[in-house]
Structure formats: C-alpha cells, structure tokens
mmCIF file of C-alpha atoms in Angstrom:
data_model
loop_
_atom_site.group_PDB
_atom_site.id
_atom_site.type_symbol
_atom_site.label_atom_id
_atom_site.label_comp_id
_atom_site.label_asym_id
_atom_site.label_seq_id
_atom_site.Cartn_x
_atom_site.Cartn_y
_atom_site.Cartn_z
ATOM 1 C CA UNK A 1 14.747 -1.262 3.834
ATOM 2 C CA UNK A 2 14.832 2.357 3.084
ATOM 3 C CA UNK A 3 12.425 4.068 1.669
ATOM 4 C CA UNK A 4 11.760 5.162 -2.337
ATOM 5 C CA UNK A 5 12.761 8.783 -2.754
ATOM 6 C CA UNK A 6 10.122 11.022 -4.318
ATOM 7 C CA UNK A 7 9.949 14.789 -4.278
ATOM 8 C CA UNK A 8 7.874 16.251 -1.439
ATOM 9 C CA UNK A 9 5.847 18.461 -4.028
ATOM 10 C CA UNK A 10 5.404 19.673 -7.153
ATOM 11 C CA UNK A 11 2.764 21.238 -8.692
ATOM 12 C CA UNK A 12 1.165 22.337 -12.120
ATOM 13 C CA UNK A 13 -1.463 24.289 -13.775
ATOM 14 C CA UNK A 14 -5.102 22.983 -15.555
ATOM 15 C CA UNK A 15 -4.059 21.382 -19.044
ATOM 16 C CA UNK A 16 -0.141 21.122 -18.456
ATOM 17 C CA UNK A 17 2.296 17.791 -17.575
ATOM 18 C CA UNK A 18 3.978 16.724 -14.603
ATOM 19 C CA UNK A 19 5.905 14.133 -13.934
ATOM 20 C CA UNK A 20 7.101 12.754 -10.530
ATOM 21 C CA UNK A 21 9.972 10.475 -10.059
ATOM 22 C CA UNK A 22 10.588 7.768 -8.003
ATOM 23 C CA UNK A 23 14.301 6.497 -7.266
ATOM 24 C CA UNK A 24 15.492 3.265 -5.623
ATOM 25 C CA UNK A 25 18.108 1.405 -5.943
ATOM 26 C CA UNK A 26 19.152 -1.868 -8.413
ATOM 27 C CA UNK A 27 18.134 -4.225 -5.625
ATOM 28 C CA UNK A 28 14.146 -2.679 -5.594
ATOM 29 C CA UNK A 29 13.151 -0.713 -8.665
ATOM 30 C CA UNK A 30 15.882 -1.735 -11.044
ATOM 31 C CA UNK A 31 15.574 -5.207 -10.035
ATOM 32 C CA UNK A 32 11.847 -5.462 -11.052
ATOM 33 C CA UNK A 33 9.198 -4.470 -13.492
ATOM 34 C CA UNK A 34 7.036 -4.389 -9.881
ATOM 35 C CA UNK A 35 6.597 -0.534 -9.873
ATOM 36 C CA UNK A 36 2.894 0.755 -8.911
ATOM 37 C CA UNK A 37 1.569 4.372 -7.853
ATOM 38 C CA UNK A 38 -1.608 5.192 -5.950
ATOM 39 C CA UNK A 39 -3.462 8.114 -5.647
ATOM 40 C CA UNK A 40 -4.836 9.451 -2.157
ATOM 41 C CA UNK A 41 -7.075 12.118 -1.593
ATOM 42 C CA UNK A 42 -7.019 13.734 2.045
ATOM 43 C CA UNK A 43 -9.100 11.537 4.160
ATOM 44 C CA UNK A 44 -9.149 8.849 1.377
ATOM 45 C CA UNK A 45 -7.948 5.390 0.844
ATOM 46 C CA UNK A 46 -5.185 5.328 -1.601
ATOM 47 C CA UNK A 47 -6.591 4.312 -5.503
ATOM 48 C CA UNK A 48 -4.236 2.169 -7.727
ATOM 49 C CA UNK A 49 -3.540 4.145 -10.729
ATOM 50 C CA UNK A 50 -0.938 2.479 -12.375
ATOM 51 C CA UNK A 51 1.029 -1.310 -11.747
ATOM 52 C CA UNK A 52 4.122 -3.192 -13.108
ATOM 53 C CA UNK A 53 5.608 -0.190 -14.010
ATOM 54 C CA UNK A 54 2.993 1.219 -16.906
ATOM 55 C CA UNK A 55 -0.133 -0.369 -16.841
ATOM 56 C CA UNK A 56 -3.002 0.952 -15.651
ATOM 57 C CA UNK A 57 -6.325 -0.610 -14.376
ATOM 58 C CA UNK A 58 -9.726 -0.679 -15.638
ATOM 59 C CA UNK A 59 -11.609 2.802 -15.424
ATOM 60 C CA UNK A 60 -8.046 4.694 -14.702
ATOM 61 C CA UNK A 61 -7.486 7.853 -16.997
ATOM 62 C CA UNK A 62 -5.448 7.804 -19.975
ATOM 63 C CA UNK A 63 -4.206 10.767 -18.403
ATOM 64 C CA UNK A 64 -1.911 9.037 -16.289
ATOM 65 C CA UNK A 65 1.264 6.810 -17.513
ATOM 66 C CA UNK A 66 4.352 5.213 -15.816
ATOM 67 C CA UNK A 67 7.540 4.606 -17.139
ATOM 68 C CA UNK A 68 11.163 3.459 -15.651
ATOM 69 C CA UNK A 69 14.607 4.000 -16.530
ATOM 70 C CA UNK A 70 17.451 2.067 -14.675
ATOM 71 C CA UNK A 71 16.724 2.865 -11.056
ATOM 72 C CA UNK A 72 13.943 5.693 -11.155
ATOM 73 C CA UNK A 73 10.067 5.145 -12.482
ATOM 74 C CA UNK A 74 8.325 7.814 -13.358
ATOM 75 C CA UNK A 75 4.373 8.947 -13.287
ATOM 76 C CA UNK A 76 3.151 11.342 -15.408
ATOM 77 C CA UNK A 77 -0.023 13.354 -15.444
ATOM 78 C CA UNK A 78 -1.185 14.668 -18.568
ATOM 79 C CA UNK A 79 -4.082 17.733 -19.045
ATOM 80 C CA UNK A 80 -4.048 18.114 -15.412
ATOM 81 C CA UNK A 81 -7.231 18.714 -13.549
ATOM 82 C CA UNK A 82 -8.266 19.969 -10.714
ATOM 83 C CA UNK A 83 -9.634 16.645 -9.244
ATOM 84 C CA UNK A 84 -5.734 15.272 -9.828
ATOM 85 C CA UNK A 85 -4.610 17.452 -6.587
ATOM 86 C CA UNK A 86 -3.959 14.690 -4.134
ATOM 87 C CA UNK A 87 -0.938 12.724 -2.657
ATOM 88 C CA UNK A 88 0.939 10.269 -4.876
ATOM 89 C CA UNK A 89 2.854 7.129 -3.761
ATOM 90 C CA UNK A 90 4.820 4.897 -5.722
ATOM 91 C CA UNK A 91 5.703 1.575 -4.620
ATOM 92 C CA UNK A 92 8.033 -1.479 -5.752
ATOM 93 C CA UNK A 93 8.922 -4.959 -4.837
ATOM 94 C CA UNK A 94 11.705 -5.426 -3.052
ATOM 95 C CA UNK A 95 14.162 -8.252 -2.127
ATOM 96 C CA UNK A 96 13.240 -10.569 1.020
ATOM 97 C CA UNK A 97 9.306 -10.957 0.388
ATOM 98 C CA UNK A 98 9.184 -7.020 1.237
ATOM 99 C CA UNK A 99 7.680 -4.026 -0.453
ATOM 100 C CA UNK A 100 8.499 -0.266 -0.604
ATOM 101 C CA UNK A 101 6.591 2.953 -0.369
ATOM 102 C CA UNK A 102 7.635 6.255 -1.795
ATOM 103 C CA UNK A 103 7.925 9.147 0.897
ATOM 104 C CA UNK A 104 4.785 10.704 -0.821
ATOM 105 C CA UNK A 105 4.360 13.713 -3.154
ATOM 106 C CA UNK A 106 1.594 16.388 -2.701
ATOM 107 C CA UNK A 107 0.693 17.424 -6.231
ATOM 108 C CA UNK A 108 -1.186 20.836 -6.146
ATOM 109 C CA UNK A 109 -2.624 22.339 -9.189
ATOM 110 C CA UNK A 110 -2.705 25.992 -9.445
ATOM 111 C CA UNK B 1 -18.227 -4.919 -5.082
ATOM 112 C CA UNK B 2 -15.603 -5.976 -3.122
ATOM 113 C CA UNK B 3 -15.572 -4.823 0.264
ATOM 114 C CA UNK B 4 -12.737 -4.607 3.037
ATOM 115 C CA UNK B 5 -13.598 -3.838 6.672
ATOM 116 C CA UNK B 6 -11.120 -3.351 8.703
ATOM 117 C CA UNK B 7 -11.771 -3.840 12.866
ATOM 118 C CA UNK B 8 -9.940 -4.536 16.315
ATOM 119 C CA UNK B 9 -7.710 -1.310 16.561
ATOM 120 C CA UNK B 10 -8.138 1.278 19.609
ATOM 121 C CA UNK B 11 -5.684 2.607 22.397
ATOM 122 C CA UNK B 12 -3.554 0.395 24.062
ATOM 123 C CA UNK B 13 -0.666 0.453 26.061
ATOM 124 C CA UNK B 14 3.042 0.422 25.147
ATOM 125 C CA UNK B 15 4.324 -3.447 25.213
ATOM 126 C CA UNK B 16 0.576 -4.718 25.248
ATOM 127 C CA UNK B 17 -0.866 -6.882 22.332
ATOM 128 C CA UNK B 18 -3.772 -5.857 19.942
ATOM 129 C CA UNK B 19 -5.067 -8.163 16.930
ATOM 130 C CA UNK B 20 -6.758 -6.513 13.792
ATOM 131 C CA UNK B 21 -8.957 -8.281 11.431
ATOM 132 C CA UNK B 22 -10.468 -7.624 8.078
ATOM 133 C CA UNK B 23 -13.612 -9.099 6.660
ATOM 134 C CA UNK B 24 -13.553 -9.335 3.132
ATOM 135 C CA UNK B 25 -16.428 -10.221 0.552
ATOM 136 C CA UNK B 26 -17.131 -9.135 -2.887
ATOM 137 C CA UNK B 27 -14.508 -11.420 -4.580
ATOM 138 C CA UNK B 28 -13.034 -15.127 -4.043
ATOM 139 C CA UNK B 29 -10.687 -14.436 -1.025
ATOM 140 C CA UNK B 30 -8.940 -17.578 -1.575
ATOM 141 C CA UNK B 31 -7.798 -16.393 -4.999
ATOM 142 C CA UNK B 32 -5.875 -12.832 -3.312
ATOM 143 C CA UNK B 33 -3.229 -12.155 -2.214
ATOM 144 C CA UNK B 34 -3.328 -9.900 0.993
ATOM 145 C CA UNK B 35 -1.580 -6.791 2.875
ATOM 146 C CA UNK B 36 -1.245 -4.893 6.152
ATOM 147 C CA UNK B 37 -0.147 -1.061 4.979
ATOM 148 C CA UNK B 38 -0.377 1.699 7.736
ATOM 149 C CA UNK B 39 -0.143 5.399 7.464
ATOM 150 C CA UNK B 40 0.695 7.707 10.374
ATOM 151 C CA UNK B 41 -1.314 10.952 11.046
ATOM 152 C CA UNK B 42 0.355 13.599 8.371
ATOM 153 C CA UNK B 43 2.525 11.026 7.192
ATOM 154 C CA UNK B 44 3.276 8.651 4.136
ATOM 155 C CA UNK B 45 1.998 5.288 3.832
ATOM 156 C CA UNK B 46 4.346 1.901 4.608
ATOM 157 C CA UNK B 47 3.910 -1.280 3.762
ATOM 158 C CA UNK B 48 3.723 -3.577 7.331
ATOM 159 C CA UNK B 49 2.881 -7.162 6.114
ATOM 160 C CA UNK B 50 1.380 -9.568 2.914
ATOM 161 C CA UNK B 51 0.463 -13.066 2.348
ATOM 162 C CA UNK B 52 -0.154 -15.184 -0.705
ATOM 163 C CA UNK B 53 -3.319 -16.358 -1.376
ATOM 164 C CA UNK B 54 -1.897 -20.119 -0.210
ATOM 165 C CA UNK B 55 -0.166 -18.661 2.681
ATOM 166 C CA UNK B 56 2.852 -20.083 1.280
ATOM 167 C CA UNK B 57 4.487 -16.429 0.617
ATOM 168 C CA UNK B 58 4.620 -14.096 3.222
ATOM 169 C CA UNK B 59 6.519 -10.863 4.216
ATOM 170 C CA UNK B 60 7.068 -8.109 6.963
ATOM 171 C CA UNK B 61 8.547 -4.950 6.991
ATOM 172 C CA UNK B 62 11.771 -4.799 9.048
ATOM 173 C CA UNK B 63 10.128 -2.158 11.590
ATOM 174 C CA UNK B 64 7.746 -5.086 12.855
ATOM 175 C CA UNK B 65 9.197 -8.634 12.068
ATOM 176 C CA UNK B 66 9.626 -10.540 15.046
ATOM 177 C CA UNK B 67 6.706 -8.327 16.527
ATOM 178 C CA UNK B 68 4.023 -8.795 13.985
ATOM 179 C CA UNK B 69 2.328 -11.773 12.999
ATOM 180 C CA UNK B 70 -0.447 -12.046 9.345
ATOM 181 C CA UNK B 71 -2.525 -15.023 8.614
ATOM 182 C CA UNK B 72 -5.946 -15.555 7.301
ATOM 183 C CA UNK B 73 -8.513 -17.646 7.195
ATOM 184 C CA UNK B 74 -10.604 -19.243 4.139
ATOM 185 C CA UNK B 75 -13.674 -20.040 6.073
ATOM 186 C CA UNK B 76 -14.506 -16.956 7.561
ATOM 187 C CA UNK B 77 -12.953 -14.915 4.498
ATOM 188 C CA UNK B 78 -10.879 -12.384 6.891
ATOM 189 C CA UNK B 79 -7.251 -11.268 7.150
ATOM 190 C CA UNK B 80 -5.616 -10.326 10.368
ATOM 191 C CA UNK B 81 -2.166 -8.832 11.849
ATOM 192 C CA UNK B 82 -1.746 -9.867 15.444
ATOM 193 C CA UNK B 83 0.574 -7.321 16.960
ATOM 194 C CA UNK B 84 2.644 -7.925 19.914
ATOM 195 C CA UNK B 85 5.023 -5.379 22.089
ATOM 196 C CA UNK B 86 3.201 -2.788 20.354
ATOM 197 C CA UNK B 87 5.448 0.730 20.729
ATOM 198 C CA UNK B 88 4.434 4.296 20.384
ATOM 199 C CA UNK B 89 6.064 4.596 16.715
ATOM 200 C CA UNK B 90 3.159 1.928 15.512
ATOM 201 C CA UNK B 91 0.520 4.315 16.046
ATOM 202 C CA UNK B 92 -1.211 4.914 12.843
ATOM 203 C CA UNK B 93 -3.971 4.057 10.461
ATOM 204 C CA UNK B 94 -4.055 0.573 9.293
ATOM 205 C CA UNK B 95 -5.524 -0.349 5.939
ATOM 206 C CA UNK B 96 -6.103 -3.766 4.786
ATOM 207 C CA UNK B 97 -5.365 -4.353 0.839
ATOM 208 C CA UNK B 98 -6.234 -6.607 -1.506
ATOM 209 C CA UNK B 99 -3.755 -7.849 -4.181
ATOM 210 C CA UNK B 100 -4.123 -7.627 -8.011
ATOM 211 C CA UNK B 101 -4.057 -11.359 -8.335
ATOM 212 C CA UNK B 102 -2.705 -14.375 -5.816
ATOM 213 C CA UNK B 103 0.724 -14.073 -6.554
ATOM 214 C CA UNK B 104 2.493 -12.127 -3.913
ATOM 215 C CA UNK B 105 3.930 -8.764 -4.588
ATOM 216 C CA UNK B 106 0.629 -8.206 -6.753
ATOM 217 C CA UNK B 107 -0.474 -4.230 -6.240
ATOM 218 C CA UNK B 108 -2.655 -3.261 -4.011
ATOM 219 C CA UNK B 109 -5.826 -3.174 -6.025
ATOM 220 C CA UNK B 110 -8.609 -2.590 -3.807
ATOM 221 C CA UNK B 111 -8.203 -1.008 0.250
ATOM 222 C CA UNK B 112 -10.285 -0.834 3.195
ATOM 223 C CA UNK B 113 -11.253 2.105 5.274
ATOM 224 C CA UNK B 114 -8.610 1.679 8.000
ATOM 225 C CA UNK B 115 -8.658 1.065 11.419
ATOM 226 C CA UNK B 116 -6.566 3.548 14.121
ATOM 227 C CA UNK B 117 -4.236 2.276 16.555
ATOM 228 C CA UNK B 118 -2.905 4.295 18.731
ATOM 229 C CA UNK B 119 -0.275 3.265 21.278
ATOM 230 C CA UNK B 120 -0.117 4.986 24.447
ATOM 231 C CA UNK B 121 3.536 4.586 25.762
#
C-alpha cells in the first residue's frame, strides 16, 4: 500500500483556478470510479468535498470539481477564495478491502 | 445532526493495549458504513480500518493488520478499534468516520473530533 502522490503545495490568487492532481496506480485510482477529496482546515476535521470521482455533496460549492484520467484524478478550485486556503486530501479505493490517502497538499492563496 | 465522539485514547506504553470507541447518534448507525483514519502531528491523514454496516466487509491498513482489531455494536450505536502492541509510529490523532452509505468503501461523509494517542516507547 503506498501512498497517492499529490504535490506538497501549490497556491493561487482570489478569482483564479487551480488544480491539484492525484496519481496512483491501475490497481487503486485507475481501477475505480472510488476517488474522493476532503478539505481540512488547521485544527479541523477533514470536510468531504467531492466523491466517486466528481460528485459533490449537498451544500459543497460549485466551485469545486473532480475529474480522472487513466491513473491521476484531479480537483479543481474555481474563483478561489480566501476561505479555500486549507489542506487537501484525495483518497481512493484500493484492492484488498483497503483505502488510500493522498500525501496532502497545502493550498495557499495569495 | 449527526454526531461522532470519539473517546479511550491517552499515553500508553510501547507494546501495551488501548481500545477507542466512538458514540454515534444523529443517523441510523446500522445503515453506515464505518472508519478508523488517524493523522500524525504535522502530518497527512491515513486510513487505519472500516467496516460495513453488516460487519460482513471489513479492512485494515497494512501498518496495523494483525495488530488492530474494528467492530461495532448496534445496541449501543458505537464503533471501536482495539489496538494491541501499540508502537511509537501509532501515535497520532484518531478520527472516527462515517461512510456515505452502508456499502464499504463509501467516502467518509461525516468525522468526529479525534481522539490523541500517544505511545510512549
């Protein structure tokens, strides 16, 4: 079980897009449409904000998508705010009854 | 409002046993499925553990199986992750989450608080 790979940081200004990846392999993420990403603020519980690769939960902002292509999904964060600076994890099913976090990205906006 | 509350975590001693629990109300527990996830001071989070809502499904991650053990009960509506030959690298923050729906591998849709272990070694 290794863990997703996700850039450490990245980091935008107020009104432009970012998008962080997130690559596995074809036994994890390009074996299943099981891809979710969570926000956490520092001293926070982690927040679903997107599952099964682009859907996002009641009350989540439109602001925020998820795509995949072959082995990497993707979450994108449109208009950025100032409230979107937090940590973002993504996380996908995995073979063996297992799941897998991302290493984290810290997304600052400047 | 669904509520997780995590308890039973504190300092213990390298090799030594400790059991968390997590009370749950706000929503049909027998309906969820349920995970263990943990997070290390300054550090990302990992998935430890999850169990269908029947019990019939459930998982570990490969840095506890053998050592940890999840189960839960429908009567009193509670989760738990008994935790045996506990080492210094399971020190961390453990959060008890609540699935999307009773199938496992379901997101993590709602979390506790979190309850610190810390292992002394």
């Amino acid at each position: 079980q290794s863990a997703l790979t996700q850039p450490a940081s990245v980091s935008g200004s107020p009104g432009q897009s970012i998008t962080i990846s997130c690559t596995g392999t074809s036994s994890d993420v390009g074996n299943y449409n099981l891809v979710s990403w969570y926000q956490q603020h520092p001293g926070k519980a982690p927040k679903l904000i997107i599952y099964e690769v682009d859907k996002r939960p009641s009350g989540v902002s439109s602001r925020f998508s998820g795509s995949k292509s072959g082995n990497t999904a993707s979450l994108t964060i449109s208009g950025l705010q100032a409230e979107d600076e937090a940590d973002y994890y993504c996380c996908s099913y995995a073979p063996s009854n297992t799941l897998l976090f991302g290493g984290g990205t810290d997304l600052t906006v400047v | 409002e669904v509520q997780l509350v995590e308890s039973g975590g504190g300092l213990v001693q390298a090799g030594r046993p400790l059991r968390l629990s997590c009370a749950a109300s706000g929503f049909t527990f027998d309906d969820y499925a349920m995970y263990w996830v943990r997070q290390a001071s300054g550090k990302g989070l990992e998935w430890v553990s999850g169990i269908s809502w029947d019990s019939g499904t459930i998982g570990y991650a490969d840095s506890v199986k053998g050592r940890f053990t999840i189960s839960r009960d429908k009567a009193k509506k509670s989760l738990y992750l008994q935790m045996n030959s506990l080492r210094a690298d399971d020190t961390a923050h453990y959060y008890c989450a609540k699935g999307s729906s009773g199938w496992y591998g379901s997101p993590f849709a709602s979390w506790g608080l979190g309850t610190l272990v810390t292992v002394s070694s």
